C-alpha cells in the first residue's frame, strides 16, 4: 500500500471482530512508529499495552470512553512532561507524531485503530496504570481487526484551497463561534470528573447510546 493511499483511506474504527491482535504485532508496529520526529530529538515516549479486561473496565468506569470495551487490547501513549516549551506543548506534539505513525503503519498492516482522548482524569488514570508523576498520558489507541466491507469513505469537509493562507490567515470556511458553548462544555467536563464511579457508569451508558459513533 502506497503512503498516499494509506493516509487517505485510513479510518477511525470503533467496532472490531473477535480476532485479537497479538502483542508481538503491536510491539513491531510501535518499533516502527517511534521513528517519528520528537522535539529536540528527546525520544521520551512510553507505551502501555492493556489487555486486562478488568483494568479496561475500571478505566471506562472511571470516565473513559465505552468504546475501549470493544477492543481486545488498548494502547496508552505517554510522554515525559519535563519540557521547557509549555507554550507550544512540544511533548504533546512529539507523542502525537508517534501516534499518527502508529495509526498509519497499523492500517498498512490491515489493523484498525481509533485515537481516543475521552479518558479519566489524568491523576486517576496514572494511579490505575502506575505511571510516575513526570510522565503524562497523551492518548489511548483502541485497536483490532475490522470488517472492511462495512467501512464508509468520508470525504474531507473542505477543499485545501479554502483553508490555506499566504503570509496571513485565510479561511473560506466559517470559523467556529460561541465561546459560551465551549466554556459550558469545559464546565460540564470538570463536573463529570467529580462524579462518583457509579454515576459515571450511568452517564457513560447514556453517552454511548446517543453520542458515541459505532463504526
Short mmCIF file of C-alpha atoms in Angstrom, two decimals:
data_model
loop_
_atom_site.label_atom_id
_atom_site.label_comp_id
_atom_site.label_asym_id
_atom_site.label_seq_id
_atom_site.Cartn_x
_atom_site.Cartn_y
_atom_site.Cartn_z
CA UNK A 1 0.00 0.00 0.00
CA UNK A 2 1.40 3.40 -1.01
CA UNK A 3 1.76 6.04 1.71
CA UNK A 4 -0.65 8.43 0.00
CA UNK A 5 -3.29 5.71 -0.25
CA UNK A 6 -2.72 4.76 3.37
CA UNK A 7 -3.20 8.34 4.59
CA UNK A 8 -6.37 8.93 2.58
CA UNK A 9 -8.05 5.58 3.29
CA UNK A 10 -7.24 5.22 6.99
CA UNK A 11 -10.33 5.45 9.18
CA UNK A 12 -11.08 5.56 12.88
CA UNK A 13 -12.76 2.25 13.69
CA UNK A 14 -14.65 1.67 16.92
CA UNK A 15 -16.06 -1.82 16.38
CA UNK A 16 -13.82 -4.85 15.91
CA UNK A 17 -14.03 -8.52 15.03
CA UNK A 18 -13.37 -11.07 17.81
CA UNK A 19 -9.90 -11.87 16.42
CA UNK A 20 -7.32 -10.32 18.79
CA UNK A 21 -4.18 -8.51 17.69
CA UNK A 22 -1.20 -10.33 19.17
CA UNK A 23 1.24 -8.44 21.36
CA UNK A 24 4.23 -9.19 19.11
CA UNK A 25 2.49 -7.40 16.24
CA UNK A 26 1.77 -4.35 18.38
CA UNK A 27 5.38 -4.23 19.57
CA UNK A 28 6.56 -4.40 15.95
CA UNK A 29 4.27 -1.52 14.95
CA UNK A 30 5.49 0.57 17.88
CA UNK A 31 9.09 -0.13 16.94
CA UNK A 32 8.38 1.46 13.56
CA UNK A 33 6.17 4.28 14.91
CA UNK A 34 8.83 5.51 17.34
CA UNK A 35 10.91 6.77 14.38
CA UNK A 36 8.67 9.86 14.28
CA UNK A 37 10.34 13.24 14.89
CA UNK A 38 10.36 14.41 18.51
CA UNK A 39 11.15 17.85 19.93
CA UNK A 40 14.93 18.26 20.28
CA UNK A 41 15.17 14.56 19.44
CA UNK A 42 14.41 13.70 23.08
CA UNK A 43 12.55 10.47 22.18
CA UNK A 44 10.89 10.29 25.61
CA UNK A 45 7.78 8.37 24.61
CA UNK A 46 6.50 5.39 26.59
CA UNK A 47 3.75 2.85 25.90
CA UNK A 48 1.43 0.70 27.98
CA UNK A 49 -0.45 -2.17 26.36
CA UNK A 50 -3.51 -3.06 28.43
CA UNK A 51 -5.12 -6.46 27.83
CA UNK A 52 -6.55 -6.96 31.33
CA UNK A 53 -10.33 -6.79 30.80
CA UNK A 54 -10.94 -5.82 34.42
CA UNK A 55 -8.46 -2.97 34.14
CA UNK A 56 -10.02 -1.76 30.88
CA UNK A 57 -13.43 -1.86 32.57
CA UNK A 58 -12.07 0.10 35.55
CA UNK A 59 -10.68 2.74 33.18
CA UNK A 60 -14.07 3.06 31.48
CA UNK A 61 -15.90 3.23 34.82
CA UNK A 62 -13.53 5.99 35.94
CA UNK A 63 -14.57 8.13 32.97
CA UNK A 64 -13.03 6.56 29.87
CA UNK A 65 -14.88 6.06 26.62
CA UNK A 66 -17.02 2.92 26.46
CA UNK A 67 -15.62 2.14 23.03
CA UNK A 68 -12.49 0.89 24.82
CA UNK A 69 -14.58 -2.10 25.89
CA UNK A 70 -14.84 -3.13 22.23
CA UNK A 71 -11.07 -3.55 21.96
CA UNK A 72 -9.19 -6.70 22.94
CA UNK A 73 -6.19 -4.53 23.80
CA UNK A 74 -5.80 -0.81 24.43
CA UNK A 75 -2.57 1.09 23.83
CA UNK A 76 -1.75 4.10 26.02
CA UNK A 77 0.82 6.55 24.68
CA UNK A 78 2.79 8.53 27.26
CA UNK A 79 5.47 11.19 27.08
CA UNK A 80 7.75 12.91 29.57
CA UNK A 81 6.16 16.12 30.81
CA UNK A 82 9.55 17.62 31.65
CA UNK A 83 9.65 20.25 28.93
CA UNK A 84 10.55 23.94 28.92
CA UNK A 85 8.24 24.63 25.97
CA UNK A 86 4.88 24.78 27.72
CA UNK A 87 3.73 27.50 25.31
CA UNK A 88 3.50 25.00 22.44
CA UNK A 89 3.38 21.71 24.37
CA UNK A 90 6.18 20.09 22.38
CA UNK A 91 5.82 16.86 24.40
CA UNK A 92 2.24 16.54 23.12
CA UNK A 93 3.36 17.24 19.56
CA UNK A 94 6.11 14.63 19.80
CA UNK A 95 3.77 11.93 21.10
CA UNK A 96 1.14 12.85 18.51
CA UNK A 97 3.62 12.33 15.68
CA UNK A 98 4.33 8.85 17.04
CA UNK A 99 0.62 8.10 17.36
CA UNK A 100 0.00 9.11 13.75
CA UNK A 101 2.84 6.89 12.60
CA UNK A 102 1.31 4.04 14.57
CA UNK A 103 -2.15 4.56 13.04
CA UNK A 104 -0.74 4.59 9.52
CA UNK A 105 1.51 1.56 9.84
CA UNK A 106 -1.33 -0.32 11.57
CA UNK A 107 -3.65 0.49 8.68
CA UNK A 108 -0.99 -0.67 6.22
CA UNK A 109 -0.98 -4.00 8.10
CA UNK A 110 -4.82 -4.11 7.94
CA UNK A 111 -5.19 -3.44 11.68
CA UNK A 112 -7.86 -0.90 12.57
CA UNK A 113 -7.44 1.77 15.24
CA UNK A 114 -9.15 4.68 16.94
CA UNK A 115 -7.34 7.59 18.59
CA UNK A 116 -9.11 8.12 21.94
CA UNK A 117 -8.88 11.19 24.20
CA UNK A 118 -12.08 10.58 26.16
CA UNK A 119 -10.26 9.24 29.23
CA UNK A 120 -10.46 9.53 33.03
CA UNK A 121 -8.79 12.38 34.86
CA UNK A 122 -5.05 12.05 34.42
CA UNK A 123 -4.47 11.71 38.16
CA UNK A 124 -6.86 8.75 38.33
CA UNK A 125 -5.57 7.12 35.16
CA UNK A 126 -1.95 7.45 36.28
CA UNK A 127 -2.87 5.71 39.52
CA UNK A 128 -4.61 2.86 37.67
CA UNK A 129 -1.61 2.36 35.36
CA UNK A 130 1.15 3.11 37.92
CA UNK A 131 2.54 6.00 35.88
CA UNK A 132 5.18 8.24 37.52
CA UNK A 133 4.45 11.93 38.10
CA UNK A 134 6.79 13.30 35.42
CA UNK A 135 5.20 11.22 32.66
CA UNK A 136 1.96 12.40 31.04
CA UNK A 137 -0.78 10.36 29.39
CA UNK A 138 -1.26 11.81 25.90
CA UNK A 139 -3.91 9.50 24.45
CA UNK A 140 -5.16 5.95 24.10
CA UNK A 141 -5.49 3.91 20.92
CA UNK A 142 -8.00 1.11 20.62
CA UNK A 143 -7.11 -1.50 18.02
CA UNK A 144 -8.38 -4.66 16.40
CA UNK A 145 -9.41 -6.23 13.13
CA UNK A 146 -12.45 -4.74 11.43
CA UNK A 147 -14.99 -5.80 8.83
CA UNK A 148 -13.77 -3.59 5.99
CA UNK A 149 -16.90 -4.35 3.96
CA UNK A 150 -18.87 -2.05 6.27
CA UNK A 151 -16.43 0.86 6.36
CA UNK A 152 -17.63 4.03 4.66
CA UNK A 153 -15.40 6.57 2.95
CA UNK A 154 -15.84 10.04 4.43
CA UNK A 155 -14.62 12.97 2.39
CA UNK A 156 -12.86 15.95 3.97
CA UNK A 157 -15.21 18.81 4.79
CA UNK A 158 -13.20 21.49 2.98
CA UNK A 159 -11.11 21.86 -0.13
CA UNK A 160 -7.46 22.66 0.57
CA UNK A 161 -7.76 25.98 -1.31
CA UNK A 162 -10.37 27.06 1.25
CA UNK A 163 -8.07 26.77 4.27
CA UNK A 164 -4.60 27.82 3.05
CA UNK A 165 -3.38 31.38 3.51
CA UNK A 166 -0.22 33.01 2.19
CA UNK A 167 1.63 35.32 4.60
CA UNK A 168 -1.55 35.81 6.64
CA UNK A 169 -4.54 33.84 7.89
CA UNK A 170 -7.21 32.91 5.38
CA UNK A 171 -10.26 30.71 5.60
CA UNK A 172 -13.25 30.38 3.32
CA UNK A 173 -14.90 28.16 5.90
CA UNK A 174 -16.95 29.64 8.69
CA UNK A 175 -14.96 29.91 11.89
CA UNK A 176 -16.45 28.22 14.92
CA UNK A 177 -18.10 30.79 17.15
CA UNK A 178 -19.69 30.62 20.55
CA UNK A 179 -17.22 30.82 23.41
CA UNK A 180 -20.11 30.36 25.81
CA UNK A 181 -20.80 26.87 24.44
CA UNK A 182 -17.14 25.86 24.76
CA UNK A 183 -16.95 27.19 28.32
CA UNK A 184 -20.15 25.30 29.17
CA UNK A 185 -18.65 22.07 27.85
CA UNK A 186 -15.46 22.67 29.84
CA UNK A 187 -17.53 23.18 32.99
CA UNK A 188 -19.59 20.03 32.33
CA UNK A 189 -16.42 18.01 31.73
CA UNK A 190 -14.92 19.18 35.03
CA UNK A 191 -18.20 18.41 36.80
CA UNK A 192 -18.34 14.95 35.19
CA UNK A 193 -14.92 14.02 36.56
CA UNK A 194 -16.10 14.85 40.09
CA UNK A 195 -18.96 12.35 39.91
CA UNK A 196 -18.59 9.04 41.78
CA UNK A 197 -17.90 5.91 39.74
CA UNK A 198 -21.45 4.52 39.89
CA UNK A 199 -22.83 7.77 38.48
CA UNK A 200 -20.20 7.85 35.73
CA UNK A 201 -21.34 4.35 34.68
CA UNK A 202 -24.91 5.56 34.15
CA UNK A 203 -23.77 8.68 32.34
CA UNK A 204 -21.41 6.63 30.14
CA UNK A 205 -24.29 4.35 29.17
CA UNK A 206 -26.33 7.38 28.13
CA UNK A 207 -23.44 8.94 26.21
CA UNK A 208 -22.70 5.64 24.49
CA UNK A 209 -26.30 5.23 23.41
CA UNK A 210 -26.81 8.69 21.96
CA UNK A 211 -23.47 10.30 21.19
CA UNK A 212 -20.72 7.72 20.59
CA UNK A 213 -20.10 6.66 16.99
CA UNK A 214 -20.28 2.91 16.41
CA UNK A 215 -18.39 2.34 13.15
#
